[in-house]
Amino acid sequence: QARAMLPVDVAASTFGPRFEAAVAALSVRNRISRCDVVELSEELFGARICAGTVEAILERAAQALSEPYEDLTERVRSSESLNMDETGWRTAGERRALWGAFTDRHAVFAIAPDRHEDHAKSLLAHTEAIVTSDRWWAYAHLPLARRQLCWSHLQRDFQAHAEGLAAEKEFGEVGLELCERVFWAWEVFAHTHDRRELKRTIGSLQRTCKPVIRGYASKRARNRHCRGMARNLLKAWPALWTFAKHPGVQPTNNHAERALRGAVIYRKLSLGSQSEQGERRIERLLSASVTCRLQRRSLFAYLTEAISAHARGDPIPVLS
């Protein structure tokens, strides 16, 4: 009895690429638990699988994303500007850190043992991009000319000081007024696109506010609760205003925080990873998921193409 050969893209698996892409998308983008994916697979597709099968499918999807992940990393590093942030992660119950670097169209995640400077250097590598971030010390190795500090973070810090007493309260209120003026200047620029006017307004703010901030950085006893932040701002002063000079740079790091939000929810629901191999898998899958969202692209369609090409031994489509 003659039997036809299975198509190449399904010969290595019991399931086709569309089913595997659907399982991966449900698990990573929609953050559905393994048990719920098992139930949905039977209800939606008539496929009876187990939680171990879901793990195997995610592993095959991650293998297919190996080259696209490397390409994403290089694209982020070679950009003119990027946003960067980090958050907590868990692997087998141990504390880890999830780092993320993002452009307008690309996202790359990396899991590291902690939030120290060497991991920021490893992810950024040879980049010459302007990096927007918070004031976390791991980014202090970057030249001030290639940094933009997040004004939303500063606003929260100023608000905390404004709830204090005496000089600390005054310092916080001055800082909040400064933040309001910076955000207003940026909003005007967003409507007019007049960078010359933005530079003029920001230059005026710098000349007005720097002596005031310097006053709170003095060694006077009344400044003991705000002296540290004031000195930190003066030390990083050029990095507060980079957005006024360079197109594509924003005064906040909200883009990175939004991109990380899905990963944070995933960690809370799944309790993180269980092995180093699991870390590499979720790095690739999260990177593909967030990049597809930034590009308004179907994650399911892309994973279908990638898994099918990987099974055939063809070049994997990249997320350009």
Coordinates of N, CA and C in Angstrom, one line a residue, residues 30 62 70 96 116 141 145 155 169 224 230 234 251-252 279 307:
N30 N -1.0 36.2 25.3 CA -2.3 36.2 26.1 C -2.1 35.7 27.5
A62 N 10.8 28.6 20.3 CA 12.0 29.4 20.7 C 13.2 29.1 19.9
E70 N 18.7 37.3 17.6 CA 20.0 37.9 17.4 C 19.9 39.1 16.5
R96 N 16.1 37.0 39.9 CA 16.8 37.4 38.7 C 16.4 38.8 38.3
H116 N 22.9 44.8 37.9 CA 24.2 45.5 38.0 C 24.6 46.1 36.6
H141 N 27.6 54.4 33.5 CA 28.8 54.3 32.7 C 28.6 55.0 31.3
A145 N 26.3 62.8 27.4 CA 25.8 63.3 26.1 C 24.9 62.2 25.4
Q155 N 9.5 63.3 38.4 CA 8.3 63.8 38.9 C 7.8 63.1 40.2
K169 N 10.3 70.1 51.5 CA 9.0 70.4 50.8 C 9.2 71.4 49.7
R224 N 19.4 68.6 54.5 CA 19.9 67.2 54.6 C 19.0 66.2 54.0
A230 N 19.4 66.7 44.9 CA 19.9 67.9 44.2 C 21.3 67.8 43.6
L234 N 22.5 67.8 39.6 CA 23.5 68.7 39.0 C 24.6 67.9 38.4
P251 N 11.3 62.9 26.6 CA 11.7 63.3 27.9 C 11.4 62.2 29.0
T252 N 10.6 61.2 28.6 CA 10.3 60.2 29.6 C 10.7 58.8 29.1
E279 N 14.9 30.4 30.6 CA 15.2 31.8 30.4 C 15.4 32.2 29.0
I307 N 8.1 29.1 12.4 CA 8.1 27.7 12.8 C 8.1 26.8 11.5

